Amino acid sequence: MTTQRSWWKTALGIFFTLLMLFPVYWMVNVSFTETRDLRSSPPHWFPWNPTFDGYEAVFAQQLPALGTSLLIGLGCVVLTVVIAAPAGYALALLHLRGGRTLNFLLLVAQMIPAVVMAMGFYAVYNSLGLLNSVGGLIIADSTIAVPFGVLLFTAFMAGIPRELLQAARVDGAGPWRTFVSIVLPVSRNSILTVSLFAFLWAWSDFIFASTLNRNGNLIPITLSIYNYIGNNTTQWNAIMATAVVASVPATVLLVVAQRYVAAGVTAGAVKD
Amino acid sequence: MSSTPTVVGSRHEPRGTAGTRPAVPPGRRRRRTLNPSQWAAVGFAAPLLVYLAVFYAYPLWRNIDLSLHDYTIRAFVQGDAEFVGFENYLEIFGSSTFPTALLNTGLFTIGSIVFQFSIGLALAVFFRSSFRLSSFLRALFLVPWLLPLIVSASTWAWMLNSDNGIVNSVIQAFGGEQINWLTSPDTALLSVTIANIWLGIPFNLVILYSGLQNIPGEVYEASSLDGAGPWRQFWSITFPLLRPVSAITILLGLIYTLKVVDVIWVMTTGGPGDASTTLAIWSYREAFGTGMPSFSPAAAVGNLLIVIALVFGFLHLQLQRRQEAS
């Protein structure tokens, strides 16, 4: 009876998953559809005669944009971890005075709409001449991830057993030594989680890209897709092919790093 | 896999719980002078403090500055905008877009949250009992969350296309009529809300699922022995014990939804007319969406959004305080 019920649940689970992922399937399907079949009614449910025209267009035109996005994503990861990990240490383990206030400020910072930040950054970058630069975009994108990173590091590091830290102190390690040789290695999963999200958020960002980097020479893939839609409303197969390619990092990270996401989300590194 | 805190951090207040730890002598914590370890703490937090001042406080200040002046694109370059006080705010409150945008923001946010949360919770409960492939399928559910918003939004736009969209094709196959999802004022807001619900389900699923993992299995075993069925178990165990995590999930969802721009902008650009214009979209359109940027009203709308978000922020804090007290 147990096997029967479990079988039934698996079937239901597969059904839900297929329903949920239908738009993703549709994106892939359209990306392989011939241009003349795009407007056929009813639409082709399956690409029986797959065309690679869309993908050829992607590789002919979108490689620089993909490279730019990769650069911005990696820059954002480094900046976020470098700022957030020490701050999490100060908040969780060094009992920073005013820590509660800082925690609250970070919560508030997460609530500030990106469109407002974009306007503020636009005004600031306009004076500093940072508009349309990759560096400026990295900084702007990191504002999404830094408060999240600090809060996540704080929550995780507060759970590091005190015995571990006391042992380090007994051995004569100062705060810096403790941070580098104990706290950081123990927090590996959190670092991976924060990096993962920092990368994905920077990779997916559209608001900052479309405001701070509108006329740049190096535009990220999201903006490139958007411009593409504006220019070619007929070639949805090429648009969807670009979308598929832009989704690759997310998919790869999900497959490779899902373990770390799960581990980071439940923040359970040390067993009792 | 031990019962440790979630990212949401609701159960883990580092300073609150530390006092109960026997390992730390009570006197140490009360010390109020700036001892060497305080200097170290400040040192480690310094990059963040500088970062927050330069890349949060300063842009926000510039934003307030924008909203109190009359910035045209020329004044922007020359830096000689006229100070107008609260005129921009009066202008937006008097604008015909304002009531529409406020109502749309409310409908979009509440509609998204109600469905994201209930579907997410149902799925979390469904996935709690492990079955063949359950963890694999659960991982697949994350895909919509991880895709760039612009990708999902353009996919939905094509699916909801009036003439060639798959959704209308299915509706027509069942004898329905073609619906102009994105181009009719009656359905534009509904369409973007549907897309946004789809986008939010994975987030709710992940957080609620990890919340469920923190409920000890013994509680369920005990209630099973007492003869409680699944329905009863949900309402008398899962739902009450999940309340703290649920509250945080909903509040975070509210905050994320209030600021959504990408999805709506790509699908409808807030149109037709103002039919799917939310406050965030209005602000974006004024500043960057047209050939003639008017930064000052846009900044005023943005600051209004911040105020709304802050209200929820204080609600969030209040909620955490109450949880600590209990």
Coordinates of C-alpha atoms in Angstrom, one line a residue:
Chain A
M1 CA 0.0 0.0 0.0
T2 CA 2.9 2.3 0.8
T3 CA 4.5 1.8 -2.6
Q4 CA 1.2 2.5 -4.3
R5 CA 0.7 5.8 -2.4
S6 CA 4.2 6.9 -3.1
W7 CA 3.8 6.1 -6.8
W8 CA 0.7 8.2 -6.9
K9 CA 2.5 11.1 -5.3
T10 CA 5.4 10.8 -7.7
A11 CA 2.9 11.0 -10.6
L12 CA 1.2 14.1 -9.1
G13 CA 4.6 15.7 -8.4
I14 CA 5.7 15.2 -12.0
F15 CA 2.4 16.7 -13.2
F16 CA 2.9 19.8 -11.0
T17 CA 6.5 20.2 -12.2
L18 CA 5.5 19.9 -15.8
L19 CA 2.8 22.5 -15.3
M20 CA 5.2 24.8 -13.6
L21 CA 7.9 24.4 -16.1
F22 CA 5.7 24.8 -19.2
P23 CA 6.7 28.4 -19.9
V24 CA 10.3 27.2 -19.8
Y25 CA 9.5 24.5 -22.2
W26 CA 7.7 26.9 -24.4
M27 CA 10.7 29.2 -24.5
V28 CA 12.9 26.3 -25.7
N29 CA 10.2 25.2 -28.2
V30 CA 9.8 28.6 -29.8
S31 CA 13.6 29.1 -30.0
F32 CA 13.7 26.1 -32.4
T33 CA 10.6 27.0 -34.4
E34 CA 11.0 28.3 -38.0
T35 CA 10.1 32.0 -38.4
R36 CA 7.2 31.2 -40.8
D37 CA 5.7 28.7 -38.4
L38 CA 5.7 31.2 -35.5
R39 CA 2.4 32.6 -36.6
S40 CA 0.7 29.4 -37.5
S41 CA -2.5 28.5 -35.8
P42 CA -2.6 26.3 -33.8
P43 CA 1.0 26.8 -32.7
H44 CA 3.5 24.0 -33.1
W45 CA 3.6 22.2 -29.7
F46 CA 6.8 20.4 -30.6
P47 CA 9.7 21.6 -32.9
W48 CA 9.4 18.7 -35.4
N49 CA 11.7 20.5 -37.8
P50 CA 14.0 22.3 -35.5
T51 CA 15.9 25.3 -36.9
F52 CA 19.1 26.6 -35.4
D53 CA 18.7 30.0 -37.1
G54 CA 17.9 31.6 -33.7
Y55 CA 21.0 30.2 -32.1
E56 CA 23.2 31.2 -35.1
A57 CA 21.9 34.8 -34.6
V58 CA 22.7 34.5 -30.8
F59 CA 26.3 33.4 -31.4
A60 CA 26.8 36.0 -34.2
Q61 CA 25.5 38.9 -32.1
Q62 CA 25.3 38.2 -28.4
L63 CA 28.7 36.9 -27.4
P64 CA 30.0 40.3 -26.2
A65 CA 26.8 40.8 -24.2
L66 CA 27.2 37.4 -22.5
G67 CA 30.8 38.2 -21.7
T68 CA 29.9 41.5 -20.2
S69 CA 27.3 39.9 -18.0
L70 CA 29.8 37.3 -16.9
L71 CA 32.2 40.0 -16.0
I72 CA 29.6 42.0 -14.1
G73 CA 28.4 38.9 -12.3
L74 CA 31.9 37.9 -11.1
G75 CA 32.8 41.4 -10.1
C76 CA 29.6 41.6 -8.1
V77 CA 30.4 38.3 -6.3
V78 CA 33.8 39.5 -5.2
L79 CA 32.6 42.9 -4.0
T80 CA 29.7 41.4 -2.1
V81 CA 31.7 38.7 -0.3
V82 CA 34.5 41.1 0.5
I83 CA 32.2 43.5 2.2
A84 CA 29.6 41.2 3.7
A85 CA 31.7 38.4 5.2
P86 CA 33.7 40.6 7.6
A87 CA 30.6 42.5 8.5
G88 CA 28.7 39.3 9.3
Y89 CA 31.7 38.3 11.6
A90 CA 31.6 41.7 13.4
L91 CA 27.8 41.4 13.9
A92 CA 27.6 37.8 14.9
L93 CA 30.7 37.0 16.8
L94 CA 32.4 40.3 17.8
H95 CA 29.3 41.8 19.3
L96 CA 29.5 45.0 17.4
R97 CA 27.9 47.8 19.3
G98 CA 24.9 49.2 17.6
G99 CA 24.6 45.8 15.9
R100 CA 20.8 45.8 16.2
T101 CA 20.6 49.2 14.5
L102 CA 22.8 48.0 11.7
N103 CA 20.7 44.9 11.3
F104 CA 17.7 47.1 11.1
L105 CA 19.3 49.4 8.5
L106 CA 20.2 46.3 6.4
L107 CA 16.6 45.1 6.5
V108 CA 15.5 48.6 5.5
A109 CA 18.1 48.7 2.7
Q110 CA 16.6 45.5 1.3
M111 CA 13.3 47.2 1.1
I112 CA 14.4 50.1 -1.0
P113 CA 13.1 49.7 -4.5
A114 CA 15.8 49.3 -7.2
V115 CA 14.1 51.9 -9.3
V116 CA 14.7 54.5 -6.6
M117 CA 18.3 53.4 -6.2
A118 CA 18.7 53.6 -10.0
M119 CA 17.6 57.2 -10.0
G120 CA 20.0 58.1 -7.2
F121 CA 22.8 56.3 -8.9
Y122 CA 22.0 58.0 -12.1
A123 CA 22.4 61.4 -10.5
V124 CA 25.6 60.4 -8.7
Y125 CA 27.1 58.7 -11.7
N126 CA 26.2 61.6 -13.9
S127 CA 28.4 63.9 -11.8
L128 CA 31.2 61.3 -11.4
G129 CA 31.2 60.3 -15.1
L130 CA 30.5 56.7 -14.2
L131 CA 27.5 56.3 -16.4
N132 CA 27.8 53.6 -19.1
S133 CA 30.7 51.9 -17.3
V134 CA 31.0 48.3 -16.3
G135 CA 32.5 49.2 -12.9
G136 CA 29.6 51.5 -12.1
L137 CA 27.1 48.7 -13.0
I138 CA 29.0 46.3 -10.7
I139 CA 28.7 48.6 -7.8
A140 CA 25.0 49.3 -8.4
D141 CA 24.2 45.6 -8.9
S142 CA 26.0 44.7 -5.6
T143 CA 23.6 46.9 -3.7
I144 CA 21.0 44.1 -4.2
A145 CA 23.2 41.4 -2.7
V146 CA 25.2 43.1 0.0
P147 CA 22.4 43.5 2.6
F148 CA 21.2 40.0 2.0
G149 CA 24.8 38.7 2.2
V150 CA 25.4 40.4 5.6
L151 CA 22.2 39.1 7.1
L152 CA 22.9 35.6 5.8
F153 CA 26.5 35.6 7.1
T154 CA 25.3 37.0 10.5
A155 CA 22.7 34.3 10.8
F156 CA 25.1 31.5 9.9
M157 CA 28.1 32.7 11.9
A158 CA 26.0 33.2 15.0
G159 CA 25.5 29.4 14.9
I160 CA 29.2 28.6 14.9
P161 CA 29.9 26.7 18.2
R162 CA 31.6 29.0 20.8
E163 CA 33.9 26.1 21.8
L164 CA 35.6 26.4 18.4
L165 CA 36.2 30.1 18.9
Q166 CA 37.3 29.7 22.4
A167 CA 39.8 27.0 21.4
A168 CA 41.2 29.5 18.9
R169 CA 41.5 32.2 21.6
V170 CA 43.2 29.8 23.9
D171 CA 45.7 29.1 21.2
G172 CA 46.4 32.8 21.0
A173 CA 44.6 33.7 17.8
G174 CA 43.4 37.3 17.4
P175 CA 40.2 38.3 15.7
W176 CA 41.8 38.5 12.3
R177 CA 43.4 35.1 12.6
T178 CA 40.2 33.6 13.9
F179 CA 38.3 35.1 11.0
V180 CA 40.7 33.8 8.4
S181 CA 41.5 30.4 9.7
I182 CA 38.3 29.4 11.5
V183 CA 35.2 31.5 10.6
L184 CA 35.8 31.7 6.9
P185 CA 36.5 28.0 6.3
V186 CA 33.5 26.9 8.4
S187 CA 31.3 29.4 6.5
R188 CA 32.2 27.9 3.2
N189 CA 28.6 27.0 2.4
S190 CA 27.4 30.5 3.2
I191 CA 30.0 32.0 1.0
L192 CA 28.9 29.8 -1.8
T193 CA 25.3 30.7 -1.3
V194 CA 25.9 34.4 -1.1
S195 CA 28.1 34.2 -4.2
L196 CA 25.5 32.2 -6.1
F197 CA 22.8 34.8 -5.4
A198 CA 25.1 37.8 -6.0
F199 CA 26.0 36.3 -9.4
L200 CA 22.4 35.5 -10.4
W201 CA 21.0 38.8 -9.3
A202 CA 23.7 40.7 -11.2
W203 CA 23.3 38.5 -14.2
S204 CA 19.5 39.0 -14.2
D205 CA 19.5 42.7 -13.5
F206 CA 17.6 44.8 -15.9
I207 CA 16.7 48.0 -14.0
F208 CA 20.3 49.2 -13.4
A209 CA 21.5 48.1 -16.8
S210 CA 18.7 49.9 -18.6
T211 CA 19.2 53.1 -16.6
L212 CA 22.9 53.4 -15.9
N213 CA 24.3 51.6 -18.9
R214 CA 21.9 52.6 -21.7
N215 CA 24.4 53.9 -24.1
G216 CA 27.4 51.9 -23.0
N217 CA 29.6 50.0 -25.5
L218 CA 29.5 46.9 -23.3
I219 CA 25.9 46.1 -22.5
P220 CA 24.8 43.0 -20.5
I221 CA 22.7 40.3 -21.9
T222 CA 19.4 41.4 -20.3
L223 CA 19.6 44.8 -21.9
S224 CA 20.6 43.2 -25.1
I225 CA 17.5 40.9 -25.1
Y226 CA 15.3 43.9 -24.4
N227 CA 16.8 45.9 -27.2
Y228 CA 16.4 42.9 -29.5
I229 CA 12.7 42.7 -28.6
G230 CA 12.3 46.3 -29.5
N231 CA 14.0 45.9 -32.8
N232 CA 12.7 42.6 -34.1
T233 CA 9.2 41.8 -32.9
T234 CA 8.8 39.2 -35.7
Q235 CA 11.8 37.0 -34.9
W236 CA 10.6 35.5 -31.6
N237 CA 12.7 32.4 -32.3
A238 CA 15.9 34.4 -32.1
I239 CA 14.6 36.3 -29.1
M240 CA 13.8 33.0 -27.3
A241 CA 17.1 31.5 -28.4
T242 CA 18.8 34.4 -26.7
A243 CA 16.6 33.9 -23.6
V244 CA 17.6 30.2 -23.5
V245 CA 21.3 31.1 -23.7
A246 CA 20.8 33.7 -21.0
S247 CA 19.3 31.1 -18.8
V248 CA 22.2 28.7 -19.1
P249 CA 24.2 30.1 -16.0
A250 CA 21.1 29.7 -13.8
T251 CA 20.5 26.2 -15.0
V252 CA 24.2 25.2 -14.6
L253 CA 24.3 26.7 -11.1
L254 CA 21.1 24.9 -10.1
V255 CA 22.5 21.6 -11.2
V256 CA 26.0 22.0 -9.8
A257 CA 25.3 24.1 -6.7
Q258 CA 21.9 23.0 -5.6
R259 CA 23.4 21.1 -2.7
Y260 CA 25.1 24.3 -1.5
V261 CA 21.9 26.3 -1.8
A262 CA 20.0 23.8 0.3
A263 CA 22.9 23.6 2.8
G264 CA 23.1 27.4 2.9
V265 CA 19.4 27.9 3.2
T266 CA 19.1 25.6 6.2
A267 CA 22.5 26.8 7.4
G268 CA 23.3 23.5 9.0
A269 CA 27.0 23.0 9.0
V270 CA 27.7 21.6 12.4
K271 CA 25.9 18.6 13.8
D272 CA 25.5 18.3 17.6
Chain B
M1 CA 20.4 18.6 8.3
S2 CA 20.1 19.5 12.0
S3 CA 17.4 21.9 13.1
T4 CA 19.4 25.1 12.6
P5 CA 18.1 28.5 11.6
T6 CA 17.0 29.5 8.2
V7 CA 18.2 32.4 6.1
V8 CA 15.1 34.3 7.2
G9 CA 16.8 34.4 10.6
S10 CA 13.5 34.7 12.4
R11 CA 14.5 32.1 15.0
H12 CA 18.0 33.3 15.3
E13 CA 18.6 36.6 17.1
P14 CA 22.3 36.3 17.8
R15 CA 22.4 38.8 20.6
G16 CA 19.0 37.8 22.0
T17 CA 19.8 34.1 22.4
A18 CA 23.5 34.5 23.3
G19 CA 22.6 35.5 26.8
T20 CA 21.1 32.1 27.5
R21 CA 24.3 30.3 26.6
P22 CA 26.1 29.0 29.7
A23 CA 29.5 29.0 28.0
V24 CA 29.7 32.8 28.1
P25 CA 30.2 34.4 31.5
P26 CA 27.4 37.0 32.1
G27 CA 29.7 39.8 33.1
R28 CA 31.6 39.9 29.8
R29 CA 28.5 40.8 27.8
R30 CA 27.6 43.8 29.8
R31 CA 30.9 45.5 29.4
R32 CA 30.2 48.9 27.8
T33 CA 33.6 50.5 27.3
L34 CA 35.1 50.2 23.8
N35 CA 37.5 47.3 24.6
P36 CA 40.0 46.0 22.0
S37 CA 37.5 43.5 20.7
Q38 CA 35.1 46.3 20.0
W39 CA 37.8 48.0 17.9
A40 CA 38.2 44.8 16.0
A41 CA 34.4 44.6 15.5
V42 CA 34.4 48.2 14.1
G43 CA 37.3 47.3 11.9
F44 CA 35.5 44.3 10.4
A45 CA 32.3 46.3 9.9
A46 CA 34.1 49.3 8.5
P47 CA 33.9 48.3 4.8
L48 CA 30.2 47.8 5.1
L49 CA 29.7 51.1 6.9
V50 CA 31.6 53.0 4.3
Y51 CA 29.7 51.1 1.6
L52 CA 26.3 51.9 3.1
A53 CA 27.2 55.5 3.4
V54 CA 28.5 55.9 -0.1
F55 CA 26.3 53.6 -2.1
Y56 CA 23.1 53.7 -0.2
A57 CA 22.8 56.9 1.8
Y58 CA 24.3 59.1 -0.8
P59 CA 22.2 58.0 -3.8
L60 CA 19.2 58.2 -1.6
W61 CA 20.1 61.7 -0.5
R62 CA 20.5 62.6 -4.2
N63 CA 17.1 61.1 -4.8
I64 CA 15.5 63.4 -2.2
D65 CA 17.4 66.3 -3.6
L66 CA 16.0 65.4 -7.1
S67 CA 12.5 65.4 -5.7
L68 CA 12.8 68.8 -4.2
H69 CA 14.1 70.5 -7.3
D70 CA 12.9 70.9 -10.8
Y71 CA 15.4 68.9 -12.7
T72 CA 15.1 68.9 -16.5
I73 CA 17.7 67.1 -18.6
R74 CA 19.5 70.4 -19.1
A75 CA 19.4 71.3 -15.4
F76 CA 20.8 67.8 -14.8
V77 CA 23.9 68.5 -16.9
Q78 CA 24.4 72.0 -15.7
G79 CA 23.5 71.4 -12.1
D80 CA 21.4 74.6 -11.7
A81 CA 17.9 73.1 -11.0
E82 CA 15.5 75.4 -9.3
F83 CA 14.4 74.6 -5.7
V84 CA 10.7 74.0 -5.6
G85 CA 10.1 72.5 -2.2
F86 CA 7.2 70.0 -2.2
E87 CA 5.8 71.0 -5.5
N88 CA 6.7 67.7 -7.2
Y89 CA 4.9 65.8 -4.5
L90 CA 1.8 68.0 -4.9
E91 CA 2.0 67.4 -8.6
I92 CA 2.1 63.6 -8.3
F93 CA -0.7 63.5 -5.7
G94 CA -2.8 65.6 -8.0
S95 CA -2.0 63.6 -11.1
S96 CA -4.7 61.4 -12.6
T97 CA -2.2 58.6 -12.7
F98 CA -1.8 58.6 -8.9
P99 CA -5.1 56.8 -7.8
T100 CA -4.7 54.3 -10.7
A101 CA -1.1 53.5 -9.8
L102 CA -1.9 53.2 -6.1
L103 CA -4.9 50.8 -6.8
N104 CA -2.8 48.8 -9.3
T105 CA 0.0 48.5 -6.8
G106 CA -2.4 47.2 -4.2
L107 CA -4.1 44.7 -6.5
F108 CA -0.8 43.5 -8.0
T109 CA 0.8 43.1 -4.6
I110 CA -2.1 41.4 -2.8
G111 CA -3.0 39.2 -5.7
S112 CA 0.6 38.1 -6.1
I113 CA 1.1 37.4 -2.4
V114 CA -2.1 35.5 -1.8
F115 CA -1.5 33.1 -4.6
Q116 CA 2.2 32.8 -4.3
F117 CA 1.9 32.0 -0.6
S118 CA -1.0 29.5 -0.8
I119 CA 0.4 27.6 -3.8
G120 CA 3.9 27.7 -2.3
L121 CA 2.6 26.4 1.0
A122 CA 0.6 23.6 -0.6
L123 CA 3.6 22.5 -2.6
A124 CA 5.9 22.7 0.5
V125 CA 3.5 20.4 2.4
F126 CA 3.2 18.1 -0.7
F127 CA 7.0 17.8 -0.9
R128 CA 7.5 17.3 2.8
S129 CA 6.6 13.7 2.6
S130 CA 9.4 12.3 0.6
F131 CA 8.6 10.1 -2.3
R132 CA 10.5 8.8 -5.4
L133 CA 12.0 11.8 -7.3
S134 CA 10.7 14.3 -4.7
S135 CA 14.0 16.2 -4.2
F136 CA 14.7 16.2 -7.9
L137 CA 11.3 17.6 -8.7
R138 CA 11.6 20.2 -5.9
A139 CA 14.9 21.3 -7.4
L140 CA 13.2 21.8 -10.8
F141 CA 10.7 24.0 -9.2
L142 CA 13.5 26.5 -8.6
V143 CA 14.1 27.1 -12.3
P144 CA 11.6 30.0 -12.7
W145 CA 13.2 31.7 -9.8
L146 CA 16.7 31.5 -11.1
L147 CA 15.9 32.6 -14.7
P148 CA 16.6 36.3 -15.4
L149 CA 13.3 38.2 -15.1
I150 CA 13.6 39.6 -18.5
V151 CA 13.7 36.0 -19.9
S152 CA 10.5 34.9 -18.0
A153 CA 8.7 38.2 -18.8
S154 CA 9.4 38.0 -22.5
T155 CA 8.4 34.3 -22.6
W156 CA 5.1 35.1 -20.9
A157 CA 4.6 38.1 -23.2
W158 CA 4.8 35.7 -26.2
M159 CA 2.6 33.1 -24.5
L160 CA -0.1 35.7 -23.9
N161 CA 0.3 37.2 -27.4
S162 CA -3.2 37.9 -28.7
D163 CA -2.9 36.3 -32.1
N164 CA -0.1 33.8 -31.8
G165 CA 0.0 33.0 -28.1
I166 CA -0.3 29.5 -26.8
V167 CA -2.7 30.6 -24.1
N168 CA -5.3 31.9 -26.5
S169 CA -4.8 29.0 -28.8
V170 CA -5.8 26.6 -25.9
I171 CA -8.7 28.8 -25.0
Q172 CA -9.9 28.8 -28.5
A173 CA -9.5 25.1 -28.9
F174 CA -12.0 24.7 -26.0
G175 CA -14.4 27.1 -27.8
G176 CA -13.5 30.3 -25.9
E177 CA -12.9 33.6 -27.5
Q178 CA -9.6 35.3 -28.1
I179 CA -8.5 37.5 -25.1
N180 CA -6.3 40.4 -25.7
W181 CA -4.3 39.7 -22.5
L182 CA -1.7 42.4 -22.7
T183 CA -3.4 45.0 -24.9
S184 CA -6.8 45.2 -23.3
P185 CA -7.1 47.5 -20.2
D186 CA -9.3 44.9 -18.5
T187 CA -6.7 42.1 -18.5
A188 CA -3.3 43.7 -18.6
L189 CA -2.9 43.9 -14.9
L190 CA -4.3 40.4 -14.5
S191 CA -1.7 39.1 -17.0
V192 CA 1.3 40.7 -15.3
T193 CA 0.0 39.4 -11.9
I194 CA -0.3 35.9 -13.2
A195 CA 3.3 36.0 -14.5
N196 CA 4.5 37.4 -11.2
I197 CA 2.7 34.7 -9.2
W198 CA 4.5 32.1 -11.3
L199 CA 7.8 33.8 -10.6
G200 CA 7.2 34.0 -6.8
I201 CA 6.1 30.4 -6.2
P202 CA 9.6 29.0 -6.0
F203 CA 10.7 31.5 -3.4
N204 CA 7.7 30.7 -1.2
L205 CA 8.2 27.0 -1.7
V206 CA 11.9 27.1 -0.6
I207 CA 11.4 29.2 2.5
L208 CA 8.2 27.4 3.7
Y209 CA 9.8 24.0 2.9
S210 CA 12.8 24.8 5.1
G211 CA 10.4 26.1 7.7
L212 CA 8.6 22.7 7.6
Q213 CA 11.9 20.9 8.1
N214 CA 12.3 22.7 11.4
I215 CA 9.1 21.2 12.8
P216 CA 10.2 18.1 14.6
G217 CA 8.9 14.8 13.1
E218 CA 7.9 13.6 16.6
V219 CA 5.1 16.1 16.7
Y220 CA 3.6 14.5 13.7
E221 CA 4.2 11.0 15.0
A222 CA 2.5 11.9 18.2
S223 CA -0.5 13.3 16.5
S224 CA -0.7 10.3 14.2
L225 CA -0.9 8.1 17.3
D226 CA -3.7 10.3 18.5
G227 CA -5.5 9.6 15.2
A228 CA -5.2 12.9 13.5
G229 CA -5.5 12.8 9.7
P230 CA -3.5 14.9 7.3
W231 CA -6.1 17.7 7.1
R232 CA -6.3 17.9 10.9
Q233 CA -2.5 17.8 11.1
F234 CA -2.1 20.7 8.7
W235 CA -4.4 23.0 10.6
S236 CA -3.4 22.1 14.2
I237 CA 0.3 21.5 13.7
T238 CA 1.8 22.7 10.5
F239 CA -0.1 26.0 10.2
P240 CA 0.4 27.3 13.7
L241 CA 4.0 26.2 14.0
L242 CA 4.8 27.7 10.6
R243 CA 3.3 31.0 11.5
P244 CA 6.6 32.8 12.3
V245 CA 8.2 31.7 9.0
S246 CA 4.9 32.5 7.2
A247 CA 4.8 36.0 8.5
I248 CA 8.4 36.6 7.4
T249 CA 7.8 35.0 4.0
I250 CA 4.7 37.2 3.3
L251 CA 6.4 40.4 4.4
L252 CA 9.4 39.7 2.3
G253 CA 7.1 38.9 -0.6
L254 CA 5.3 42.2 -0.1
I255 CA 8.5 44.1 -0.2
Y256 CA 9.8 42.3 -3.3
T257 CA 6.4 42.7 -5.1
L258 CA 6.1 46.4 -4.3
K259 CA 9.3 47.1 -6.2
V260 CA 8.7 44.9 -9.3
V261 CA 9.6 46.8 -12.5
D262 CA 11.1 44.4 -15.0
V263 CA 8.2 42.0 -15.4
I264 CA 5.6 44.6 -16.0
W265 CA 7.8 46.9 -18.0
V266 CA 8.8 44.1 -20.5
M267 CA 5.2 42.7 -20.8
T268 CA 3.1 45.9 -21.0
T269 CA 5.3 48.9 -20.1
G270 CA 2.5 49.8 -17.7
G271 CA -0.1 50.0 -20.5
P272 CA -2.4 50.2 -22.2
G273 CA -2.8 53.7 -20.9
D274 CA -2.2 53.3 -17.2
A275 CA -4.0 50.0 -16.9
S276 CA -1.0 48.1 -15.5
T277 CA 1.0 51.0 -14.1
T278 CA 2.1 50.5 -10.5
L279 CA 4.0 53.1 -8.5
A280 CA 7.3 51.5 -9.3
I281 CA 6.5 51.5 -13.0
W282 CA 5.2 55.0 -12.9
S283 CA 8.5 56.2 -11.3
Y284 CA 10.6 54.2 -13.9
R285 CA 8.5 55.5 -16.8
E286 CA 8.8 59.1 -15.8
A287 CA 12.6 58.9 -15.3
F288 CA 13.7 56.5 -18.0
G289 CA 10.8 55.2 -20.0
T290 CA 10.2 58.1 -22.3
G291 CA 12.4 60.3 -24.5
M292 CA 11.8 63.2 -22.2
P293 CA 13.0 62.2 -18.7
S294 CA 11.4 64.1 -15.8
F295 CA 13.5 63.0 -12.9
S296 CA 11.9 65.2 -10.3
P297 CA 8.4 63.7 -10.3
A298 CA 9.9 60.3 -10.7
A299 CA 12.0 60.8 -7.6
A300 CA 9.0 62.0 -5.7
V301 CA 7.1 58.8 -6.7
G302 CA 10.1 56.7 -5.7
N303 CA 10.3 58.3 -2.3
L304 CA 6.6 57.6 -1.8
L305 CA 7.4 54.0 -2.5
I306 CA 10.2 54.0 0.1
V307 CA 7.7 55.3 2.7
I308 CA 5.3 52.5 1.9
A309 CA 8.1 50.0 2.1
L310 CA 9.3 51.4 5.4
V311 CA 5.8 50.9 6.9
F312 CA 6.2 47.2 6.2
G313 CA 9.7 47.4 7.5
F314 CA 8.5 48.6 10.9
L315 CA 5.8 46.0 10.8
H316 CA 8.5 43.4 10.3
L317 CA 10.5 44.7 13.2
Q318 CA 7.5 44.7 15.4
L319 CA 6.7 41.2 14.5
Q320 CA 10.2 40.0 15.3
R321 CA 10.1 41.8 18.7
R322 CA 6.8 40.0 19.6
Q323 CA 8.3 36.7 18.6
E324 CA 11.3 37.3 20.8
A325 CA 9.0 38.2 23.7
S326 CA 7.0 35.1 23.5

